[in-house]
Structure formats: structure tokens, C-alpha cells
XYZ file of C-alpha atoms in Angstrom:
539
model
C -0.183 0.094 -0.217
C 1.428 3.418 -1.056
C 1.888 5.715 2.150
C 0.037 8.547 1.240
C -0.636 11.398 3.858
C -4.266 12.037 4.254
C -4.788 15.435 2.760
C -3.193 14.319 -0.482
C -5.210 11.066 -0.732
C -8.186 13.498 -0.215
C -6.977 15.991 -2.899
C -6.697 13.227 -5.303
C -9.860 12.319 -4.759
C -12.420 15.390 -4.722
C -10.416 16.650 -7.542
C -10.749 13.734 -9.978
C -14.878 13.907 -8.546
C -15.205 17.566 -9.491
C -13.284 17.340 -12.480
C -15.394 14.978 -14.176
C -18.791 16.971 -13.205
C -17.221 19.970 -14.960
C -16.412 17.461 -17.785
C -19.765 16.398 -17.827
C -21.294 19.967 -17.777
C -19.316 21.054 -20.574
C -20.215 18.440 -22.889
C -24.030 19.187 -21.802
C -23.358 22.839 -22.656
C -21.798 22.259 -25.904
C -24.300 20.062 -26.890
C -22.296 17.104 -27.515
C -23.216 13.806 -30.087
C -24.420 10.389 -28.285
C -20.938 9.489 -29.922
C -18.890 11.857 -28.407
C -20.514 11.193 -24.843
C -19.642 7.836 -25.318
C -16.045 8.648 -25.748
C -16.143 10.869 -22.719
C -17.702 8.339 -20.482
C -15.055 5.730 -21.649
C -12.616 8.057 -20.891
C -13.654 9.203 -17.381
C -14.052 5.519 -16.813
C -10.287 5.180 -17.529
C -9.113 7.787 -15.321
C -11.291 6.561 -12.605
C -9.609 2.795 -12.801
C -6.160 5.025 -13.000
C -7.082 6.627 -9.748
C -8.325 3.688 -8.001
C -4.988 1.773 -8.855
C -2.729 4.555 -7.820
C -4.621 5.144 -4.287
C -5.684 1.397 -3.621
C -7.155 0.776 -0.327
C -10.986 1.005 0.257
C -11.330 2.748 -3.068
C -10.867 -0.463 -5.146
C -13.948 -2.038 -2.988
C -15.974 1.139 -3.978
C -14.785 0.994 -7.838
C -16.056 -2.784 -7.602
C -19.728 -1.845 -5.833
C -19.921 0.918 -8.504
C -19.190 -1.575 -11.096
C -22.122 -3.464 -11.034
C -24.758 -0.655 -10.690
C -25.318 -0.546 -14.525
C -28.925 0.867 -13.323
C -27.246 4.312 -12.019
C -24.019 4.780 -14.336
C -23.406 5.040 -18.177
C -22.160 1.628 -19.945
C -19.066 3.194 -21.236
C -18.054 4.040 -17.962
C -19.111 0.605 -16.239
C -17.088 -0.815 -18.838
C -13.658 0.331 -17.979
C -14.010 -0.842 -13.811
C -16.338 -3.783 -14.121
C -13.376 -6.306 -14.467
C -11.384 -4.701 -11.528
C -9.282 -7.228 -9.649
C -8.792 -6.601 -5.875
C -5.166 -7.741 -6.070
C -2.416 -5.348 -4.668
C 0.899 -5.863 -3.669
C 1.322 -7.434 0.046
C 2.686 -5.501 2.699
C 6.345 -5.813 4.156
C 6.240 -8.737 6.784
C 7.306 -6.339 9.651
C 4.209 -4.313 9.327
C 1.678 -7.546 9.484
C 3.603 -8.608 11.937
C 2.721 -6.015 14.239
C -0.670 -6.196 13.372
C -0.791 -9.756 14.532
C 1.128 -9.207 17.941
C -1.124 -5.937 18.774
C -4.164 -7.887 17.884
C -2.950 -10.974 20.143
C -1.150 -8.926 22.760
C 1.687 -11.424 22.938
C 4.123 -12.748 20.230
C 3.317 -14.730 17.453
C 5.287 -17.856 18.563
C 3.006 -17.878 21.799
C -0.270 -18.406 19.118
C 1.439 -20.412 16.336
C 3.540 -23.056 16.064
C 4.654 -21.497 12.180
C 3.789 -19.327 9.699
C 4.883 -18.417 6.269
C 5.675 -14.684 5.959
C 4.907 -14.982 2.431
C 1.318 -13.745 1.857
C -0.753 -16.266 -0.383
C -3.234 -13.931 -1.204
C -3.323 -10.059 -1.342
C -6.121 -7.814 -1.824
C -6.945 -3.874 -0.771
C -8.500 -4.689 2.684
C -6.465 -7.832 3.833
C -3.900 -10.567 3.152
C -4.151 -14.334 3.596
C -1.142 -16.364 5.431
C -0.589 -19.926 5.619
C 0.554 -21.120 9.148
C 0.104 -24.124 11.846
C -1.214 -24.002 15.179
C 0.136 -25.572 18.427
C -1.314 -28.624 17.980
C -0.079 -29.078 14.277
C -3.761 -27.977 12.435
C -2.718 -25.847 9.380
C -4.645 -22.785 9.044
C -5.344 -20.107 6.696
C -4.748 -16.115 8.845
C -6.277 -13.339 7.437
C -4.994 -10.248 8.232
C -5.761 -6.633 7.922
C -3.679 -4.117 6.320
C -2.305 -2.074 8.835
C -3.057 1.579 7.198
C -6.588 0.520 6.366
C -8.493 2.396 9.289
C -6.976 5.402 8.377
C -7.523 5.399 4.769
C -11.387 4.347 5.389
C -11.812 7.426 7.502
C -10.210 9.599 4.769
C -11.965 7.887 1.744
C -15.438 8.264 3.232
C -14.746 11.734 4.227
C -13.995 12.459 0.961
C -16.994 10.677 -0.559
C -19.562 12.518 1.816
C -18.258 15.939 0.293
C -18.590 14.519 -3.140
C -22.145 12.894 -2.134
C -23.454 16.300 -0.275
C -22.583 18.203 -3.794
C -23.429 15.462 -5.871
C -26.747 15.705 -4.145
C -28.057 19.152 -5.580
C -25.028 20.076 -8.758
C -24.366 16.722 -10.431
C -25.379 16.677 -13.995
C -27.678 13.496 -13.873
C -30.044 12.723 -16.084
C -33.511 12.353 -14.958
C -32.442 13.707 -11.367
C -33.969 10.382 -10.109
C -30.534 9.205 -7.950
C -31.031 9.001 -4.260
C -26.993 9.766 -3.835
C -27.426 9.780 -0.117
C -28.957 6.271 -0.206
C -26.038 4.928 -2.537
C -23.341 6.544 -0.309
C -24.826 5.037 2.923
C -25.147 1.685 1.154
C -21.579 1.861 -0.054
C -20.627 3.014 3.644
C -22.810 0.179 5.273
C -21.228 -2.769 2.712
C -17.566 -1.784 3.146
C -17.683 -0.852 6.837
C -19.121 -4.819 6.808
C -15.999 -6.276 4.963
C -13.150 -4.177 7.166
C -14.916 -5.859 10.639
C -13.804 -9.473 10.699
C -15.886 -10.381 13.554
C -18.662 -9.956 11.251
C -17.171 -12.345 8.858
C -16.167 -14.831 11.326
C -19.959 -14.857 12.319
C -21.213 -15.100 8.936
C -18.800 -18.085 8.481
C -20.227 -19.681 11.907
C -24.146 -18.724 10.277
C -23.697 -20.721 6.884
C -21.883 -23.766 8.504
C -24.885 -24.000 10.583
C -27.661 -23.033 7.808
C -25.774 -25.875 5.405
C -24.529 -28.199 7.639
C -26.950 -31.056 5.949
C -25.839 -30.146 2.660
C -23.859 -33.399 0.849
C -20.395 -32.712 -0.162
C -20.508 -29.176 0.795
C -17.378 -27.308 3.613
C -17.110 -24.267 4.848
C -13.913 -23.426 6.865
C -14.066 -23.490 10.767
C -12.826 -19.948 12.028
C -10.962 -20.140 15.433
C -12.700 -17.225 17.477
C -10.552 -17.033 20.720
C -7.422 -16.081 18.302
C -10.022 -14.308 15.981
C -10.249 -10.181 16.092
C -11.524 -7.683 13.838
C -8.689 -7.391 11.988
C -7.150 -10.909 12.391
C -9.554 -14.132 11.113
C -8.121 -17.415 11.556
C -9.687 -20.510 10.153
C -9.029 -23.813 8.677
C -6.716 -24.023 5.622
C -8.836 -26.239 3.049
C -6.919 -27.319 -0.268
C -8.928 -27.230 -3.164
C -8.672 -25.519 -6.786
C -11.509 -23.303 -8.640
C -14.354 -25.105 -9.356
C -14.150 -24.067 -13.010
C -10.563 -26.615 -13.638
C -11.648 -28.514 -16.169
C -8.578 -30.505 -16.185
C -8.681 -30.985 -12.400
C -12.341 -32.296 -12.739
C -11.930 -34.599 -15.616
C -8.736 -36.098 -13.880
C -10.483 -36.898 -10.647
C -13.532 -37.877 -12.687
C -15.734 -35.365 -10.914
C -19.459 -36.025 -12.578
C -20.133 -32.349 -13.806
C -23.814 -32.450 -13.868
C -23.702 -33.808 -10.564
C -21.547 -31.026 -9.284
C -23.431 -28.288 -11.242
C -26.848 -29.151 -8.981
C -24.798 -29.423 -5.811
C -23.658 -26.031 -6.086
C -27.016 -24.551 -7.001
C -28.569 -26.864 -3.925
C -26.362 -24.838 -2.186
C -27.199 -21.178 -3.433
C -30.970 -21.553 -4.586
C -32.267 -21.585 -1.068
C -29.797 -18.307 -0.191
C -31.666 -16.494 -3.344
C -35.224 -17.602 -2.263
C -35.374 -17.394 1.374
C -34.889 -15.074 4.414
C -31.529 -14.640 5.221
C -27.869 -13.911 4.483
C -26.557 -14.612 1.008
C -22.871 -15.161 -0.366
C -22.809 -11.836 -2.753
C -19.118 -12.462 -4.448
C -18.955 -16.333 -5.232
C -16.496 -15.893 -7.835
C -14.311 -19.048 -8.914
C -11.684 -17.900 -6.431
C -14.295 -18.168 -3.749
C -16.007 -21.484 -5.036
C -13.381 -24.431 -4.878
C -13.626 -27.954 -5.139
C -11.473 -31.098 -3.681
C -10.372 -33.958 -5.333
C -13.906 -36.018 -4.083
C -16.041 -33.889 -5.582
C -16.853 -31.527 -2.059
C -17.365 -27.833 -2.956
C -15.694 -25.073 -0.473
C -17.175 -21.687 -0.038
C -14.762 -19.365 1.152
C -14.536 -15.265 1.684
C -17.767 -14.305 3.733
C -16.754 -10.754 3.765
C -19.205 -9.419 1.085
C -22.674 -10.835 1.972
C -26.368 -9.517 1.360
C -29.289 -10.379 3.228
C -32.921 -10.757 2.488
C -35.259 -10.284 5.440
C -38.220 -12.268 6.114
C -39.979 -9.219 5.376
C -38.020 -9.093 1.534
C -38.748 -12.616 0.952
C -42.372 -12.316 1.701
C -42.581 -9.252 -0.362
C -40.550 -11.075 -3.319
C -42.924 -14.049 -3.439
C -46.124 -11.325 -3.398
C -44.478 -9.502 -6.071
C -44.381 -12.478 -8.192
C -47.679 -13.769 -7.367
C -48.745 -10.088 -8.143
C -47.270 -10.440 -11.619
C -48.323 -13.568 -12.632
C -51.763 -13.019 -11.515
C -51.545 -9.798 -13.254
C -52.662 -7.510 -10.174
C -50.455 -4.623 -10.991
C -51.424 -2.197 -7.929
C -50.103 -4.803 -6.057
C -47.068 -5.157 -7.422
C -46.351 -1.141 -7.830
C -47.333 -1.572 -3.934
C -45.121 -4.219 -3.181
C -41.770 -2.843 -5.081
C -42.248 0.117 -2.711
C -42.378 -1.898 0.342
C -39.132 -3.490 -1.187
C -37.295 -0.251 -1.821
C -37.331 0.157 -4.992
C -39.065 3.485 -5.490
C -37.441 6.727 -4.584
C -39.499 9.079 -2.335
C -42.184 10.651 -4.180
C -42.656 8.176 -6.978
C -46.331 7.829 -7.813
C -47.704 4.099 -7.685
C -50.120 4.896 -10.471
C -47.549 5.825 -12.912
C -45.526 2.694 -11.784
C -48.675 0.396 -11.967
C -49.837 1.783 -15.660
C -45.909 1.036 -16.781
C -45.728 -2.360 -15.067
C -49.026 -3.075 -17.205
C -47.085 -2.048 -20.560
C -44.258 -4.019 -19.799
C -45.281 -6.917 -18.351
C -48.556 -8.116 -20.961
C -46.681 -10.195 -22.979
C -47.568 -11.337 -26.073
C -46.210 -14.854 -25.991
C -46.958 -15.595 -29.899
C -45.070 -12.685 -30.662
C -42.000 -13.187 -28.532
C -39.582 -14.907 -31.192
C -40.728 -12.568 -34.148
C -39.224 -9.527 -31.969
C -35.905 -7.928 -31.645
C -35.218 -8.554 -28.233
C -31.643 -6.643 -27.944
C -33.710 -3.552 -29.620
C -36.948 -4.101 -26.795
C -34.659 -4.625 -24.190
C -32.931 -0.973 -25.233
C -36.418 0.955 -25.233
C -37.031 -0.752 -22.112
C -34.092 0.436 -19.938
C -34.625 3.889 -21.700
C -37.964 3.935 -20.099
C -36.952 2.753 -16.801
C -34.344 5.180 -16.594
C -36.984 7.978 -16.683
C -39.048 6.535 -13.577
C -38.007 7.243 -9.852
C -36.412 3.721 -9.379
C -33.403 2.835 -7.736
C -32.840 -0.875 -6.931
C -31.262 -1.520 -3.773
C -27.952 -2.633 -2.993
C -29.039 -5.755 -1.474
C -31.063 -7.105 -4.880
C -28.450 -5.936 -6.998
C -26.037 -8.286 -4.786
C -28.445 -10.691 -5.224
C -28.906 -10.324 -8.805
C -25.026 -10.623 -9.036
C -24.647 -13.686 -6.823
C -26.966 -14.963 -9.560
C -25.074 -14.100 -12.520
C -22.313 -15.257 -10.934
C -23.281 -18.802 -10.239
C -24.917 -18.753 -13.873
C -21.902 -18.269 -15.503
C -19.811 -20.974 -12.985
C -22.811 -23.396 -14.426
C -22.027 -22.855 -17.840
C -18.345 -22.905 -17.342
C -18.634 -26.413 -15.634
C -20.958 -27.961 -17.621
C -21.180 -26.158 -21.044
C -22.877 -28.711 -23.055
C -25.877 -28.603 -20.375
C -28.872 -26.430 -20.612
C -29.138 -24.211 -17.715
C -33.098 -24.963 -17.098
C -32.287 -28.528 -17.234
C -30.239 -27.981 -13.912
C -32.418 -25.131 -12.607
C -35.807 -26.967 -12.859
C -35.337 -30.263 -11.142
C -33.445 -28.332 -8.325
C -35.923 -25.647 -7.890
C -38.625 -28.187 -8.118
C -37.022 -30.356 -5.069
C -36.681 -26.905 -2.749
C -40.207 -26.170 -3.330
C -41.227 -29.992 -2.337
C -38.961 -29.524 0.601
C -40.070 -26.304 1.645
C -42.889 -25.107 3.667
C -43.966 -22.207 1.742
C -47.538 -22.948 0.340
C -46.722 -19.306 -1.814
C -43.792 -20.736 -3.738
C -45.887 -23.839 -4.130
C -48.963 -22.068 -5.621
C -46.129 -20.068 -7.888
C -44.556 -23.157 -9.356
C -48.328 -24.581 -10.118
C -49.053 -21.300 -11.846
C -46.168 -21.298 -13.858
C -46.172 -24.728 -14.951
C -49.739 -23.993 -16.272
C -48.723 -21.233 -18.374
C -47.067 -21.669 -22.203
C -44.590 -18.914 -21.323
C -42.765 -21.150 -18.732
C -40.108 -22.353 -21.259
C -38.854 -18.848 -21.240
C -39.500 -17.863 -17.656
C -35.887 -17.743 -16.507
C -34.669 -16.348 -19.906
C -33.246 -12.779 -19.068
C -34.300 -11.317 -22.113
C -38.026 -12.848 -22.096
C -38.278 -10.982 -19.111
C -38.213 -7.676 -20.580
C -39.573 -8.143 -24.009
C -42.866 -5.487 -24.514
C -45.448 -5.365 -27.208
C -45.254 -2.782 -29.612
C -47.219 -0.253 -27.256
C -44.010 0.347 -25.395
C -42.359 2.035 -28.195
C -45.591 4.225 -28.311
C -45.019 5.679 -24.644
C -41.583 6.080 -25.188
C -42.108 8.749 -27.684
C -44.141 10.622 -24.862
C -41.730 10.166 -22.379
C -39.378 11.428 -24.679
C -41.208 14.672 -24.945
C -41.263 14.998 -21.304
C -37.340 14.400 -21.686
C -37.144 17.379 -23.872
C -39.193 19.550 -21.320
C -36.963 18.264 -18.733
C -33.501 19.093 -20.623
C -34.954 22.914 -20.996
C -34.984 23.081 -17.349
C -31.369 21.422 -16.761
C -30.131 23.982 -19.311
C -31.046 26.892 -17.068
C -29.732 24.892 -13.770
C -26.335 24.348 -15.837
C -26.216 27.629 -16.996
C -26.655 29.004 -13.449
C -24.135 26.450 -12.340
C -21.442 27.966 -14.438
C -21.774 31.216 -12.929
C -21.567 29.680 -9.952
C -18.542 28.594 -10.339
C -17.235 31.382 -12.400
C -18.526 33.450 -9.110
C -16.200 31.079 -7.012
C -13.677 31.378 -9.253
C -13.703 35.255 -8.707
C -13.771 35.185 -5.203
C -10.779 33.011 -5.229
C -9.017 35.286 -7.473
C -9.832 38.671 -5.892
C -8.786 37.380 -2.711
C -5.968 36.119 -3.604
C -4.332 39.391 -5.962
C -6.146 41.744 -3.676
C -8.591 42.711 -6.212
C -11.498 44.355 -4.094
C -13.745 44.891 -7.060
C -13.495 41.189 -8.603
C -13.812 40.054 -5.238
C -17.198 42.090 -4.288
C -18.897 41.466 -8.002
C -18.212 37.943 -7.584
C -19.597 37.932 -4.189
C -22.570 39.502 -5.439
C -23.168 37.211 -8.624
C -22.576 34.165 -6.178
C -25.453 35.342 -3.766
C -27.511 35.767 -6.917
C -26.395 32.330 -8.316
C -27.215 30.166 -5.731
C -30.855 31.180 -5.070
C -31.471 31.179 -8.829
C -30.410 27.461 -8.772
C -32.987 26.680 -6.212
C -35.655 28.408 -7.396
C -34.693 26.208 -10.817
C -34.563 23.128 -9.092
C -38.021 23.559 -7.364
C -39.655 24.666 -10.530
C -38.122 21.246 -12.330
C -39.240 19.394 -9.443
C -43.068 20.686 -9.505
C -43.040 20.271 -13.180
C -42.068 16.613 -12.927
C -44.893 16.093 -10.366
C -47.061 17.523 -12.412
C -46.316 15.366 -15.168
C -46.877 12.296 -12.990
C -50.064 13.702 -12.322
C -51.245 13.929 -15.639
C -50.274 10.132 -16.046
C -52.884 9.129 -13.790
């Protein structure tokens, strides 16, 4: 980890963020084409990625979390950070030794028989070392980097400043991103990952929850010698579950292995409780006997009983075409931002979900998906991070299944496992949903992502109406942009006048600033009032 002073680190973060905002405003002012916008977001994504690698620390985790928010950020920006690898050079052994002895309150030799000073894995928050307990048990020792606590305080202080500014001044189309909610979610997720005691409790929870699943193992942790910055657990030998050569050499049945993996994750997605939010191939291993090993429980999500019940209600409401109930359930799940009109959401759900099954195969699915996304961006919807994690967990496991067993259709694996889960469970709701699905012709395309977003041609007509609203909205945005530029010029004038002792420049700029801020507030108020009026007209 590079040794950076807090003030320098904060300056780097803030200067990049405000530079990004100014560039976006400038492109809006110049009315750049869509192609030029794509290039700008791609350039900003590269700059953001470079800043992350330069500063390391908690920011890499922030970048990883933002990389899964395609609902909030442009695709060309996301594409530059979506493959961020959380791997940085290890800390000097002397620093790690100091952390261990400080946390244990005694020399390492008093706790361990031995420890290898070379890290076997090194990430932005922690490093893993191989050691041996006094009784000869091999263990993995996860140690938090020495500089992480101070870096976290600096980074989140910087992010708080950026979020406060962005809440009012960021040139975000439609103005429907709740920056404060996004910041709190980032802080909560990363804060949890920084506390190894929480990861220890999570490991214990998963061990107890899945102890009856055949050929699935989760390392045992040692709470007596684990702390908030040190986690000691059993060392388990295994290889990545996607290692086809290993699977073939050990004659592991790939279809059985795929179903076994799905049996471990299906309850996590559909039942109340915690779920593993980062099940990539490095965290899912397989032993020579076909036993699956789950590692790294620092990033988890949690679905409450209320969430699980609401999710089931949402599915039933959609299948029964009760769109009023579906809109109300989306609100209960936290998908709708404050002020969202349920009647508008209900009407849109009708348009989106009234699928014409006979025309499904005749439609350009990619084109319709794009039209659908354009419309959804006009709505006050922001998916809570826990559901983004849930989707990420599903997509990651789906990728593993396709890699393990590429010749097998994914539905052929999912359907029998899902059916077994329903039969073994006690949820009448899920049983009724399964019966309903089996009765529908659309069942064969139910699990297809693209089929879920197919819509009739009437969706395109609604998009034209929404495009008109977007045009009017852009008029308000132009007003706000011009006032914002005046505000920036006023601030520059104040600093220049103060620094060069030009009293007239200083006073004129102060007057301009005192006028521009109220004008911006009034313009924003008029914009919000217009938006509310548009939603009322849609009733």
C-alpha cells in the first residue's frame, strides 16, 4: 500500500470527482453528440480506474461496488471498471507481524507453531497467510492491512463531500438518483467487510445453515484467536471449481457438481437470511472427492423475512396481473424513490408485463431491451444494493454453471433443483407460484433474462411520450447548467480577487454568487414541481 498523507489522498479523490462533473457539464453546454458522450464516459472510466489503482485501499472496493450499478452509471463508464481485480502487492512482513502481535497481545510464537511470511493472497483490505497452530492444524490467517482504518476515514470523508455536492449539482439525467442512499449503502457494505468479527459470525451462520448439504464444506473459524482485524480459519486444499482439467482427472461428474452448487445457492436467493454476494471462481473451490468449498464471507447480502414475503407477493402479483399490488410491493421492497407515484408505476408495469407470447420470437429482443431500459431510466426507481448483490450472485453462479457444464442447458439444471426445493420447503406461496408457472405456456422462457424484458409494440409509443417529457426536462437542465457555470465563475472570481487583492473583482463575484445560488434553488424547485405535474397527468 502506498504511503499517502490523508490530505493528499483526499485532494486526489476530490479533484477527480469535481473534474468529472465539470467535464460532463461542459459536454452538456456544448451539446455533444451521443458518440462523443460515449467517448467521454469511456475516458472518465479509464481515469477513474487509474485513480483507483494509484490510491488502492478502500477505493478499489468502492469501484467494484459501482461496477455492478449499471442501473445508475453509463455503460461505457462501467465497462472500464467492471473487471477490477482486487489484488495489490502485499505489505512488508514486519508490518503484518506488528498487526498480529498487537491484536493478540502477545508474540506470534505464543499463538502459532509457525507461519509463512509470504502472503498466499493479497487484496486491498486484507492479506492471507498460511500457518500452523500449536496442535499442528494448518490454518489460513487473514490479516487486515495496517493502514486500512485511517484510509477508510479519509476516503469516506471525501466521498461524503462529493455526495453532498452531487445531491444538488451533479448533472445526472432525470435527477432520480438518491446519492445519499447510495453513499450509505457503500459505507455499510464496506464497513461490514472491514470487521472480521462479522465475517467470522457469517461463516458460523453458513456452516450451521448448510451443515446437512452433502459434499459442501465451509472452513471452521477460531474465535479465540480471531479479532476485528485478524481471522483464523481452517486451511482447506482445493482448486477453482471451473478447473475442467482437475474435474476430468478426478472423474468428478460435472452435472452432479452443477446441481450440488445450485442446491447450496438456491435457498440463499429465495429464502430469508444471508447470501454469499461474491461467489466467483476464486471463492468457490472443489476438492478431489467432489466436495465444494465456499470461502470469503466478507461480502454478503441479507434478505429479511419481510423482503422474502414481499418478493413472493411480487411474483404472485405479476403472474396474476395485479399491477396495483405489484407497484405497492415494489415500494415496500425499497425500489421506489421518495415521491414516486404508484399509479404511474402501475401503468408502466401493465405495458411492460403484458407479454404477447405469440410474438415473442418475432421481436428484436436486444432492441426492445434497449427501449425498456430507456423508459425505466425516466422513472424514480433505484434498486437497493442488497438486490443488486442478489442479482450479481445469481449471474455469477450461472456463469460458473455454464463453465462447468457448457454442453448442458441451464434450465435443465435449475428446474429439478428448484422443484426439489419447493417440495421440501414449507412455503405454500412458492408451491402456488410453481403450479401457476407450470400451467403457463411462457414457462419455457420464464428464466430467460431477455424474455423478462420483452414488450409489445405499444411500449415504443409510450416511449415517444416520455421523450417529450425528457425534452422539457432538458430545458430545465439547461437553465440549471447555466446558473451552475455562473456559480463556478463566481467562486473562481472570489478566490482570484482575494489572492490578487482585487477588491472590485472580489465584491462583484460575491454579489454574483449571492444571486446564482438562490436562482439555482428556484430553478430546481420549478423542475421538481413540473415533474410532479407530469406524474399527476399520467394518472
